[in-house]
Coordinates of C-alpha atoms in Angstrom, one line a residue:
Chain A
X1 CA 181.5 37.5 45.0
X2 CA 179.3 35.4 46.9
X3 CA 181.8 32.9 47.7
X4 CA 181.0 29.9 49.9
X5 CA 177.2 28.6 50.8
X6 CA 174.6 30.8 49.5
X7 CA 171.3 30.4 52.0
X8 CA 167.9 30.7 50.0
X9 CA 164.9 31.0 52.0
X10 CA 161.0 30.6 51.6
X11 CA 159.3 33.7 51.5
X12 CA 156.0 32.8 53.2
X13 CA 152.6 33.7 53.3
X14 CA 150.0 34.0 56.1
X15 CA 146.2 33.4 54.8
X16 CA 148.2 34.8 51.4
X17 CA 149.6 38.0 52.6
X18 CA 153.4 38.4 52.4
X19 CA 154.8 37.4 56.0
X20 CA 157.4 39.7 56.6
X21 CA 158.6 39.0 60.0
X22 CA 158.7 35.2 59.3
X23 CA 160.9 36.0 56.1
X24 CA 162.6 38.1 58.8
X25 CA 163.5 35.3 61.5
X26 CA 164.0 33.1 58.1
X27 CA 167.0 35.6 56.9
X28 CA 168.0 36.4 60.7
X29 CA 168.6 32.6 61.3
X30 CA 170.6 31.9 58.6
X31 CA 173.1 35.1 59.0
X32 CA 173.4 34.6 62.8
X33 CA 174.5 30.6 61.8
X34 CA 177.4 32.0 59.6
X35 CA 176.0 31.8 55.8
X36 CA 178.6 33.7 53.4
X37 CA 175.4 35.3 51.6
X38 CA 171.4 35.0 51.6
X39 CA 169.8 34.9 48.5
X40 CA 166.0 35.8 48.9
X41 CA 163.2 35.9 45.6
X42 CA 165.1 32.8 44.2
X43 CA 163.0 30.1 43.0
X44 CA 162.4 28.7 46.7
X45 CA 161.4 32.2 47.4
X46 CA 158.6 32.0 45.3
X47 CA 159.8 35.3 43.1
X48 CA 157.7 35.0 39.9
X49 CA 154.4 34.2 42.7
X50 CA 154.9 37.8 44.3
X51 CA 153.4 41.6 43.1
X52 CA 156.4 44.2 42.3
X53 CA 155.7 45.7 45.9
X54 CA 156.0 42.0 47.7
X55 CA 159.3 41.9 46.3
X56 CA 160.2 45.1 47.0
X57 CA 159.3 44.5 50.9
X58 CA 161.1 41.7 51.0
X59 CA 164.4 42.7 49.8
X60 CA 164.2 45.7 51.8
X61 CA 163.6 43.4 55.1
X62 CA 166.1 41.0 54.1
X63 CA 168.5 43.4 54.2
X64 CA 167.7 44.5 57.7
X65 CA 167.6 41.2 59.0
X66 CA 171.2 39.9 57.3
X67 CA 173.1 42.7 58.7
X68 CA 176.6 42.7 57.1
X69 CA 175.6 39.6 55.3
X70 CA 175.6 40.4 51.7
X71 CA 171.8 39.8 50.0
X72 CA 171.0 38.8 46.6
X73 CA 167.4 39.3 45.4
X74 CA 166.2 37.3 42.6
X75 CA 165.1 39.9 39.9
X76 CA 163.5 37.2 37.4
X77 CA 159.9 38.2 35.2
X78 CA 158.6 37.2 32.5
X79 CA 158.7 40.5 30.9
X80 CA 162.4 42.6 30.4
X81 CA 160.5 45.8 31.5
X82 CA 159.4 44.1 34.3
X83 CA 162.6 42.4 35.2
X84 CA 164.5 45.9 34.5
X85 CA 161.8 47.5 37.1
X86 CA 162.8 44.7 39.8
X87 CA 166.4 45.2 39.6
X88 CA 166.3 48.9 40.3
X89 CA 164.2 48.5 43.2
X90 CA 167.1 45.8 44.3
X91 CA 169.6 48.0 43.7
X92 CA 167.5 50.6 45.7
X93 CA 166.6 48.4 48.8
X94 CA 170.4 47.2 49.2
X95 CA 170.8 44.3 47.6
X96 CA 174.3 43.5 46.9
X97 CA 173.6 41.2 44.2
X98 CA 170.7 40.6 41.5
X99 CA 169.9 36.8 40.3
X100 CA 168.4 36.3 37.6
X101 CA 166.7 33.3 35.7
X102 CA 165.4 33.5 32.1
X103 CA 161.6 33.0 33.2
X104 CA 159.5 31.7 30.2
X105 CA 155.8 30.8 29.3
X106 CA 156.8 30.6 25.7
X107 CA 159.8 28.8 25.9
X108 CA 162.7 31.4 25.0
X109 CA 165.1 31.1 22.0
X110 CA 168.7 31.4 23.3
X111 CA 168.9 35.1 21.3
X112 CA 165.2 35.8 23.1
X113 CA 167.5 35.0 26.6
X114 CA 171.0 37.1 25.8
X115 CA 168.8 39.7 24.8
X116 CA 167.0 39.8 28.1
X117 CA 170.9 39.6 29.7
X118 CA 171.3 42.6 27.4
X119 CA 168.7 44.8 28.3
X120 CA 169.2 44.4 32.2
X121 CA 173.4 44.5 32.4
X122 CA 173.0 47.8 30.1
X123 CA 170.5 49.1 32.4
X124 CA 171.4 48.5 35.8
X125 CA 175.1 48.5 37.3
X126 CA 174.7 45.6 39.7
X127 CA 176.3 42.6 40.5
X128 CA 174.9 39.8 38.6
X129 CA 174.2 36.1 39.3
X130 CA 173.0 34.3 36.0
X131 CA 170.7 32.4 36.8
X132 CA 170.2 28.3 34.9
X133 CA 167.4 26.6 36.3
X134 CA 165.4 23.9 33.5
X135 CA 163.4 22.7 35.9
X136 CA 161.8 25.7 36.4
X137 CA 162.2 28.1 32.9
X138 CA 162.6 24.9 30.5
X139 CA 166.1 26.6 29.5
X140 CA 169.1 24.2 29.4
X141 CA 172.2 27.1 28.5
X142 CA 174.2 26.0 25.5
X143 CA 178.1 26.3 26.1
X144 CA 177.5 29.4 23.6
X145 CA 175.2 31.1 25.7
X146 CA 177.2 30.6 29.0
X147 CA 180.2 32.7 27.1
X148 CA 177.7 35.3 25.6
X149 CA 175.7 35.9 28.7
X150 CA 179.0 35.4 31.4
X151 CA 180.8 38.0 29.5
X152 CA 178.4 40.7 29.7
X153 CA 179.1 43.5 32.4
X154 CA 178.2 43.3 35.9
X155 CA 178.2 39.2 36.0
X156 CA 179.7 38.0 38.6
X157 CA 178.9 34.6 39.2
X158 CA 176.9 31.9 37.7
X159 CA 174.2 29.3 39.4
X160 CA 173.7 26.1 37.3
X161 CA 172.6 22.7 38.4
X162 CA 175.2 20.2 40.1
X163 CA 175.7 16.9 38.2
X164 CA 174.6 13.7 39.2
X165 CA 177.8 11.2 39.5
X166 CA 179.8 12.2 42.3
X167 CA 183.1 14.4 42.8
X168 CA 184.4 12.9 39.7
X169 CA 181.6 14.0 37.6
X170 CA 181.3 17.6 39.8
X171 CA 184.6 18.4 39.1
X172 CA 183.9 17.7 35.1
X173 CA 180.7 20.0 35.6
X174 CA 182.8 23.0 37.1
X175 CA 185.4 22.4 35.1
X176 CA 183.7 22.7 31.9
X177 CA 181.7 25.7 33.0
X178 CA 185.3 27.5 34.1
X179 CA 186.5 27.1 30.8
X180 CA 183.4 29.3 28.8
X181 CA 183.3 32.1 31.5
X182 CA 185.8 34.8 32.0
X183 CA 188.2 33.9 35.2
X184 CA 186.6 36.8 37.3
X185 CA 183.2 35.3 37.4
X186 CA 182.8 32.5 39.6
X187 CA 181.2 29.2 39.4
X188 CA 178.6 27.3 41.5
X189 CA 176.1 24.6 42.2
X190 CA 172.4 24.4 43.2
X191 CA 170.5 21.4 44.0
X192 CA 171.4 20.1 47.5
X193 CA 171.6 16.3 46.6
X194 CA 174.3 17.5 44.2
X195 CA 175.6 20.6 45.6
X196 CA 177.9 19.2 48.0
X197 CA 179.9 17.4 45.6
X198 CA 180.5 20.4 43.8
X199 CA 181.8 22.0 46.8
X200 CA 184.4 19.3 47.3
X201 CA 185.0 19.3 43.8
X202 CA 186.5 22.9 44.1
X203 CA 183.2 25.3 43.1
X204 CA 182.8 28.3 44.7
X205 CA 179.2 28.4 45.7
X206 CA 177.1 26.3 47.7
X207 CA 173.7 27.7 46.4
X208 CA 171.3 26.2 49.2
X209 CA 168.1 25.4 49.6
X210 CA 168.8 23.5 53.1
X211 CA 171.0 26.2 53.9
X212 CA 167.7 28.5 54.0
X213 CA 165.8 26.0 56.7
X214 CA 168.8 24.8 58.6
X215 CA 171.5 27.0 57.9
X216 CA 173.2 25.4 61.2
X217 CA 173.2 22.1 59.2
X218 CA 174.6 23.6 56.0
X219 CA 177.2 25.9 57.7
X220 CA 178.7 22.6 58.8
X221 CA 178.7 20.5 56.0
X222 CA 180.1 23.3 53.8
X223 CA 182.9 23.8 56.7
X224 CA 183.3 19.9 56.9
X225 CA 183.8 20.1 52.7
X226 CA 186.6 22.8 53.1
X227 CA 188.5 20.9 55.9
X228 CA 188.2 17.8 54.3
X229 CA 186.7 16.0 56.7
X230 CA 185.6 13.1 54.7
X231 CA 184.0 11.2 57.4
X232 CA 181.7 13.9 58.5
X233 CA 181.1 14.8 55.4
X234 CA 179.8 11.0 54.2
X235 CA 178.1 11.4 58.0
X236 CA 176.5 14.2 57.1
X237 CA 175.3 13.6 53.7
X238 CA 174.2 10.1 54.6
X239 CA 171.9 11.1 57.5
X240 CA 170.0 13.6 55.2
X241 CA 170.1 11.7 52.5
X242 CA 166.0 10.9 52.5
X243 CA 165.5 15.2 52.9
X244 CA 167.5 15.3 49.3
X245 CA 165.9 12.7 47.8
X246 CA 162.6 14.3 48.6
X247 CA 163.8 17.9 47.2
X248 CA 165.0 16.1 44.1
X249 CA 161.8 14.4 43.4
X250 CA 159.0 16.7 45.0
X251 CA 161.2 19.9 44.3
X252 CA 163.0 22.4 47.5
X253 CA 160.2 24.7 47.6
X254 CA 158.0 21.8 48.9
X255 CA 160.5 20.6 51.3
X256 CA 161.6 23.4 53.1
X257 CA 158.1 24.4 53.3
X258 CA 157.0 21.5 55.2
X259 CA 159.9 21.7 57.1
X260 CA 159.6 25.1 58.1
X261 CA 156.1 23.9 58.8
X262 CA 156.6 21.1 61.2
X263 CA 159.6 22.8 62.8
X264 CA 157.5 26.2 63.9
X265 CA 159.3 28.6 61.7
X266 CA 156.4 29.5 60.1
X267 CA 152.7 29.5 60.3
X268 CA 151.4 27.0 57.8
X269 CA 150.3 26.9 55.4
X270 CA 153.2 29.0 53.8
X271 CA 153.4 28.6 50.1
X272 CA 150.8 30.4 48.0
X273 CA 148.3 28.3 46.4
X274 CA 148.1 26.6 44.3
X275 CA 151.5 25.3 45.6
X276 CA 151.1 22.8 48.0
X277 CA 153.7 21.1 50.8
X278 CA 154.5 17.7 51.7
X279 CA 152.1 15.0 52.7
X280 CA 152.4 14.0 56.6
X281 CA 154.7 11.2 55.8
X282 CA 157.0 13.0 53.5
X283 CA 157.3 15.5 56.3
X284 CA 158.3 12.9 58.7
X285 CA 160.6 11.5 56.6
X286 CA 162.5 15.2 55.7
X287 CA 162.4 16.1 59.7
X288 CA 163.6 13.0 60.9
X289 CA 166.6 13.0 58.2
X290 CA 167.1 16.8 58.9
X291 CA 167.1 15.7 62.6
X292 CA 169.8 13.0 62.1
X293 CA 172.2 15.4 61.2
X294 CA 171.9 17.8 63.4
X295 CA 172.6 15.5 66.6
X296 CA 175.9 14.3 64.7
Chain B
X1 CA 129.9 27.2 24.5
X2 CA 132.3 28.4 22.4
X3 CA 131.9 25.7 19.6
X4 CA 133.2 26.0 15.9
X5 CA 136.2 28.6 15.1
X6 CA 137.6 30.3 17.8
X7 CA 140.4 33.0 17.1
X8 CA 143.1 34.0 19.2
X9 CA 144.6 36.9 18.1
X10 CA 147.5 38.5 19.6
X11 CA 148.1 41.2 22.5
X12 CA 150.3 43.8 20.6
X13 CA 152.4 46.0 22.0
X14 CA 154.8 49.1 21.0
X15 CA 157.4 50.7 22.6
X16 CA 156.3 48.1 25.2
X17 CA 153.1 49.5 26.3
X18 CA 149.8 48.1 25.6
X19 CA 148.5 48.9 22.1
X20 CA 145.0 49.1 22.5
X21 CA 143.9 50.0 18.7
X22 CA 146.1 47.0 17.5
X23 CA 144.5 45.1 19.5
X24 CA 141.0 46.4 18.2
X25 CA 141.8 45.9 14.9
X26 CA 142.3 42.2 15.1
X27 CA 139.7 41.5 17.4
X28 CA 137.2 43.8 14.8
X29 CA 138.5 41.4 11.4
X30 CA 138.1 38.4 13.1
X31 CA 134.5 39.2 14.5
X32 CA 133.9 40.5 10.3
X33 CA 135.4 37.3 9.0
X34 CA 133.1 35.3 10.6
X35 CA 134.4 33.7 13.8
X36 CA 132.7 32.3 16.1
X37 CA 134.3 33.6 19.1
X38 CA 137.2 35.5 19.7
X39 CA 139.7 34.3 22.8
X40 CA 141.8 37.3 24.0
X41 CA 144.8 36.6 26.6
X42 CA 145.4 33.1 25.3
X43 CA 149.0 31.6 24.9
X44 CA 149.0 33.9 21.9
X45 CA 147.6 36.6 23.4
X46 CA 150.8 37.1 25.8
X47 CA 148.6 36.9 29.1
X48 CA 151.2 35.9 31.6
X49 CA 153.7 38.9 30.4
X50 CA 150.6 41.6 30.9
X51 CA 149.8 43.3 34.3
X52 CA 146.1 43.2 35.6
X53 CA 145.5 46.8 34.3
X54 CA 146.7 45.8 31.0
X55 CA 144.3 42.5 30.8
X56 CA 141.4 44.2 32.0
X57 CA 141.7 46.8 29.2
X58 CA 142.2 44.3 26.8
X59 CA 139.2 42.1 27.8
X60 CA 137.1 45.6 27.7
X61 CA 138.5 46.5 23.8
X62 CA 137.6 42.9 22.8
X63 CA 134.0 43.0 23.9
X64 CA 133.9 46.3 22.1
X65 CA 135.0 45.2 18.9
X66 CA 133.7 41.9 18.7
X67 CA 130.1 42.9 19.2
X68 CA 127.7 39.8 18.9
X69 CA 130.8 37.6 19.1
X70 CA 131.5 36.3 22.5
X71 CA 134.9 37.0 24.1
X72 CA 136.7 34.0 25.8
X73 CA 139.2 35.6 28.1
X74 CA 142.0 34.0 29.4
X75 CA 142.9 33.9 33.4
X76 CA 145.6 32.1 33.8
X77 CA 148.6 33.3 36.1
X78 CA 150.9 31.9 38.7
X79 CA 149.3 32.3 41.7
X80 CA 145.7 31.4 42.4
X81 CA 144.4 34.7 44.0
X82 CA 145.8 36.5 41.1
X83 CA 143.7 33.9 39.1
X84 CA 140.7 34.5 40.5
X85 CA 140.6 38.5 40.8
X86 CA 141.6 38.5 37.1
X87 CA 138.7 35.9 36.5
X88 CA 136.3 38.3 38.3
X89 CA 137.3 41.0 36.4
X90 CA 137.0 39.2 33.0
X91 CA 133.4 38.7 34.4
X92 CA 132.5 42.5 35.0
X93 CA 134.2 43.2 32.0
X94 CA 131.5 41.4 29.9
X95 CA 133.8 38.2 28.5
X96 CA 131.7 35.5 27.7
X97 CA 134.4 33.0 29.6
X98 CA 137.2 32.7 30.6
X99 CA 140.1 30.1 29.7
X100 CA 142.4 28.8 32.1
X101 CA 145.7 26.7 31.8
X102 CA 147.6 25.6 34.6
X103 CA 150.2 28.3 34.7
X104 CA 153.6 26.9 36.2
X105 CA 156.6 27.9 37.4
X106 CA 157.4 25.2 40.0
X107 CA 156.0 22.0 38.1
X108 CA 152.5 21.6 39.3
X109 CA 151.1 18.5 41.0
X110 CA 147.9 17.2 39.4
X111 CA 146.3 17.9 43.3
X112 CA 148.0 21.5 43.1
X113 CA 146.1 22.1 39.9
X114 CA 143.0 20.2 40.6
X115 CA 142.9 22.3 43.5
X116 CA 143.6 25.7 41.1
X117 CA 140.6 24.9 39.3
X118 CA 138.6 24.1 42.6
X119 CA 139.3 27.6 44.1
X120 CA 138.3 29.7 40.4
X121 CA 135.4 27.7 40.1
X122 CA 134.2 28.1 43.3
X123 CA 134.9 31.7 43.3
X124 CA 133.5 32.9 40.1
X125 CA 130.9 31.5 38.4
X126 CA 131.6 32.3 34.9
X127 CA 131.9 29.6 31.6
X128 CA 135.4 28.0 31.8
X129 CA 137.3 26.6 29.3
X130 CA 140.1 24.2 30.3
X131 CA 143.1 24.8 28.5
X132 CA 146.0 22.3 28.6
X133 CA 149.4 23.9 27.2
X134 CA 152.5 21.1 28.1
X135 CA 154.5 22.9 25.9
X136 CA 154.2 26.5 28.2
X137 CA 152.7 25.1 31.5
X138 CA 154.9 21.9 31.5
X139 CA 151.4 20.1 32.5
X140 CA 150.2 16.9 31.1
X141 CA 146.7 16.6 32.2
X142 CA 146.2 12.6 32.9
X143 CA 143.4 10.9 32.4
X144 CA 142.3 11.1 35.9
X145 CA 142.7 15.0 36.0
X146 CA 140.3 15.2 32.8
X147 CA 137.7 13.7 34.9
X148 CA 137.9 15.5 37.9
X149 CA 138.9 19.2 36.6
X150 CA 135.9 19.0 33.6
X151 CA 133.1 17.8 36.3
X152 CA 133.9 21.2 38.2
X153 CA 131.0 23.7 37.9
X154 CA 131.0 26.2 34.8
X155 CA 133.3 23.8 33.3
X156 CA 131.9 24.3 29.5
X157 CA 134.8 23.0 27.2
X158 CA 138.4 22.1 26.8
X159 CA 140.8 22.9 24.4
X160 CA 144.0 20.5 24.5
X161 CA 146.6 20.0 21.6
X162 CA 145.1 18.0 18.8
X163 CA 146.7 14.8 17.9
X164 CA 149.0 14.2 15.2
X165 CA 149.0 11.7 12.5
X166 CA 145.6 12.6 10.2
X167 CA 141.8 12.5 10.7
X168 CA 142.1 9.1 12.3
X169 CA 144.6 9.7 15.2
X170 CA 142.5 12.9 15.7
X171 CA 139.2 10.6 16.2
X172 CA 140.8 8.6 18.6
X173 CA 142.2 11.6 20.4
X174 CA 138.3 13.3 20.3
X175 CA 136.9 10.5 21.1
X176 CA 138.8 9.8 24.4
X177 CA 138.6 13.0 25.6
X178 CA 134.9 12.6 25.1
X179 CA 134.8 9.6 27.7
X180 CA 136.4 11.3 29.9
X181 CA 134.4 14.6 30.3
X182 CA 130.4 15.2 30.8
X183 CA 128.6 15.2 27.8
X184 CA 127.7 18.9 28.1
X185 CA 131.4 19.9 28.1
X186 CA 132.6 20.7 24.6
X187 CA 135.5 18.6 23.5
X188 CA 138.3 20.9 20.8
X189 CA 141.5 21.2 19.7
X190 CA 144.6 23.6 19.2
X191 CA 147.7 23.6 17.3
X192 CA 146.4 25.1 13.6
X193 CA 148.8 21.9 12.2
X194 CA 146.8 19.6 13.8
X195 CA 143.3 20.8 14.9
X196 CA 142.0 21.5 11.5
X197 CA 142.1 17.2 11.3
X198 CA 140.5 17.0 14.6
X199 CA 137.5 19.3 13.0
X200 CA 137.4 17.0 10.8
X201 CA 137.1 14.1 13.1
X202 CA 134.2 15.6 14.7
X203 CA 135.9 18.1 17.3
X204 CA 133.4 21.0 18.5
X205 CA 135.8 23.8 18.4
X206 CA 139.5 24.9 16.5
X207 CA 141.1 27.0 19.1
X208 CA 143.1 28.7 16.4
X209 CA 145.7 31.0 16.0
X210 CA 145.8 31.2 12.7
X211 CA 142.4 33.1 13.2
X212 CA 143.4 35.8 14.7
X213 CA 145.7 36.9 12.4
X214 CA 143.9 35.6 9.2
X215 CA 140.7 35.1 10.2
X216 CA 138.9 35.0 6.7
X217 CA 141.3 32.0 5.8
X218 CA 140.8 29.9 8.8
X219 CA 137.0 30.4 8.5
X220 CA 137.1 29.3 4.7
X221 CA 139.2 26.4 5.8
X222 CA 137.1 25.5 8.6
X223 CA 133.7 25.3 6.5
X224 CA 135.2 23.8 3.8
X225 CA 135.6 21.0 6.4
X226 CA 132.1 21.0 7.5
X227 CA 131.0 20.6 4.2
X228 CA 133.5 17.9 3.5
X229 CA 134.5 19.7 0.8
X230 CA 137.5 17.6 0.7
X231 CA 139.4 18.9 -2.9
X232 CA 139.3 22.4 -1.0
X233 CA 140.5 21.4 2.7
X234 CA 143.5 19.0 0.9
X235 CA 144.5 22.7 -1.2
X236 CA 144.2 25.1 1.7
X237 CA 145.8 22.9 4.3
X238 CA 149.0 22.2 1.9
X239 CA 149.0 25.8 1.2
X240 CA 149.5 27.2 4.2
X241 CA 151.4 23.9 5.2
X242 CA 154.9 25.7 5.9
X243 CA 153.4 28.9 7.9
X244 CA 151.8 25.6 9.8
X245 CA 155.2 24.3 9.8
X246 CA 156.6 27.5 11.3
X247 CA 153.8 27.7 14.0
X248 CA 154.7 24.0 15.3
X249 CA 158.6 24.9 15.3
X250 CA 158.8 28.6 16.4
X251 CA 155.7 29.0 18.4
X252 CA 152.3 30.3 17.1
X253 CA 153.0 33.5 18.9
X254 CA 155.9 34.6 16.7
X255 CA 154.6 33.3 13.7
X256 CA 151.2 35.5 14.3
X257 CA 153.4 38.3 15.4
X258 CA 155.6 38.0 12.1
X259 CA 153.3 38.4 9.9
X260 CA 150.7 41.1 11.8
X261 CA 154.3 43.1 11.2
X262 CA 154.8 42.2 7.6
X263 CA 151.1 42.5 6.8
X264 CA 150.8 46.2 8.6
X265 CA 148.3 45.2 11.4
X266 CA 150.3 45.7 13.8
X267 CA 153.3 48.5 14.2
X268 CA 156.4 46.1 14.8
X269 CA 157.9 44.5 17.2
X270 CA 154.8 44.2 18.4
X271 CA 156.1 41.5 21.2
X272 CA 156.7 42.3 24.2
X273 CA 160.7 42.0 25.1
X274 CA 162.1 39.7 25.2
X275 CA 159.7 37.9 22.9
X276 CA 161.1 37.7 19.6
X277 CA 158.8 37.5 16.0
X278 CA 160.7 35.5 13.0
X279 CA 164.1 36.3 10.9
X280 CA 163.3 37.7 7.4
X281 CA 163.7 34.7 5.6
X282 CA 161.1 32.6 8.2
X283 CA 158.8 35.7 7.6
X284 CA 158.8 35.8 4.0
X285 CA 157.7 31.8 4.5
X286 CA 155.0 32.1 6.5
X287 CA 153.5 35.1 4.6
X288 CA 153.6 33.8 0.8
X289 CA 152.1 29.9 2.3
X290 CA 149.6 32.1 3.6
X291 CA 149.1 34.4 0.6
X292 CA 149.0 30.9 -1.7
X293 CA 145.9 30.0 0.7
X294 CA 143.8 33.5 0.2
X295 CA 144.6 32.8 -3.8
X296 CA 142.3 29.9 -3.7

């Protein structure tokens, strides 16, 4: 399930009220450009930011907007109850899929994150994307915790960083990962600068942060990977190049935003505070690389 | 504000709802034992993983129960507006202050949390305690945001991990922080293995956890420094050494919540899921160090 390039979009605010139809035209746009699914409350959606009932809204709309475009709605909380609470309302709203990162303040023990794994597989029968992200919950999986949490029930896919180093080192990476997680559960690759090699290196998810912004863009590298059309590929990737860099170094959340921004997909300022966008420059820099792909 | 010992005692739970009467208890034997304040909702209080109903009633029970002593409660959250309504309702609730730490999910810029601190301040004029946390917020406050966060309004102390490597590293540590912050801002330390050296070095306050679970300890340890009563301080400090130990390895929460279990303070598990206290074996460490210390 959830095959292919994954699009994750903002979820933006408006003087720090949930913006539901710009979440709306956000989800629209990357369904009508040919995304496999649309992943909304992931970490570039802001999840942990947003009340119970934000969440709940914007699943709900997502799944209006996507149309027979599967959604998965990031479920992640700092508390099990909470995170239990958020997955039934998924379920509810029509999600297709639940994601779900171990969200810490006190950084979790790896029996403190099975356990949470645990508590939501036994108590709601939905699709589940497990969810490793260190940037953002300070929890790196051990190859042990990949096979205890990957054969619980309901998983159905993982999302873990790309590595750095290529196609040789991206098909180590997805290689490894095959090997601790049963063969029904597939395996892909977040981090846009990274992604892409992962793709050509035979995962099978694209989970994209560009893809939520410029879904047109992503849709045609992703199709580019599969055909193996190398020289559009290195065309592609070269020309936004400086975007990746930026959502490597100031993280996707920021980039998109400012993107979404500049570009009139939003009304800015869209993040809730205290996050913050790019600075002018850094904007530039992410349009005008954004803009060199699309006119190749 | 706030100087000398200041106890942070844990937000118990059971059968994951709130457990007010717990919560009394802890805050009533620290107020008896002689601290001089209490901080509710710290790090070790469990703020993040409590909803706004459930902080408010715990800021209300504290004030109750600690009667002369004033409450510090903690603010911090993810998003700012959530910040500042829980700082106004600290206020009406009759805390003394409240205590904020830079709360991250997406890795905070020093502007994005300069700015945090420029919107609570601004908004609420109530004594604020600046609390770095790297090890749950992922911030590292630099020199440069030490200046400009403590010359905010209200802005009445900070409490930052204590240094290690004895009494002199920990004057050197108090004494920068000192340059760096007005002279009416209180300079103190946490981390119960290292702040009872930075007391020592001259620090204003011991944010302690240790306090709020054995209150009449950390106030015999903490006076015993004052009165450089140094044959005392050497005994209880390599008493309790391994609970110490436990607190730098496991997290001060667990260990507090270990042995409020063991010790009947609390009914157990007391954490909220998917939180867990200590093994047996860790538990039984932790309580006889700090049985060896009340012997003395």
């Amino acid at each position: 399930m959830f095959a292919g390039v994954s699009a994750f979009p903002l979820t933006p605010v408006r003087d720090e009220e949930l913006d539901e139809d710009a979440l709306g035209l956000l989800v629209a746009r990357a369904a009508e450009a040919g995304v496999d699914s649309v992943g909304v409350l992931g970490s570039t959606g802001n999840a942990p930011y947003l009340s119970v009932d934000e969440r709940r809204r914007v699943v709900e709309r997502a799944v209006l907007e996507a149309g027979d475009v599967p959604v998965l709605a990031g479920v992640g909380a700092l508390r099990s109850t909470d995170v239990v609470a958020l997955a039934l309302d998924a379920a509810d709203a029509g999600a297709a899929g639940m994601l779900l990162a171990p969200v810490s303040y006190h950084p979790l023990t790896e029996a403190e994150v099975l356990g949470l794994y645990e508590d939501v597989t036994s108590a709601v029968p939905l699709p589940l994307v497990v969810y490793e992200n260190p940037r953002t919950t300070g929890v790196t999986f051990s190859d042990e915790l990949w096979r205890d949490v990957a054969a619980l029930p309901h998983v159905v896919a993982v999302k873990s960083p790309g590595a750095p180093g290529g196609v040789g080192a991206a098909r180590d990476r997805v290689a490894h990962l095959r090997s601790l997680v049963p063969t029904h559960v597939g395996v892909g690759a977040s981090g846009d600068a990274v992604a892409v090699a992962a793709l050509a290196a035979g995962a099978d998810t694209w989970w994209s942060v560009l893809a939520g912004v410029a879904p047109g863009v992503a849709v045609r590298l992703a199709r580019a990977v599969r055909e193996r059309d190398d020289a559009l590929v290195t065309a592609l990737a070269d020309a936004l190049g400086p975007a990746l860099d930026l959502v490597t170094r100031r993280g996707g959340v920021r980039v998109a935003a400012a993107l979404a921004e500049h570009r009139g997909l939003v009304d800015g300022p869209c993040l809730p505070r205290p996050l913050r966008g790019l600075d002018g420059a850094e904007t530039a820099t992410a349009d005008a690389a954004l803009a060199a792909a699309e006119r190749l």
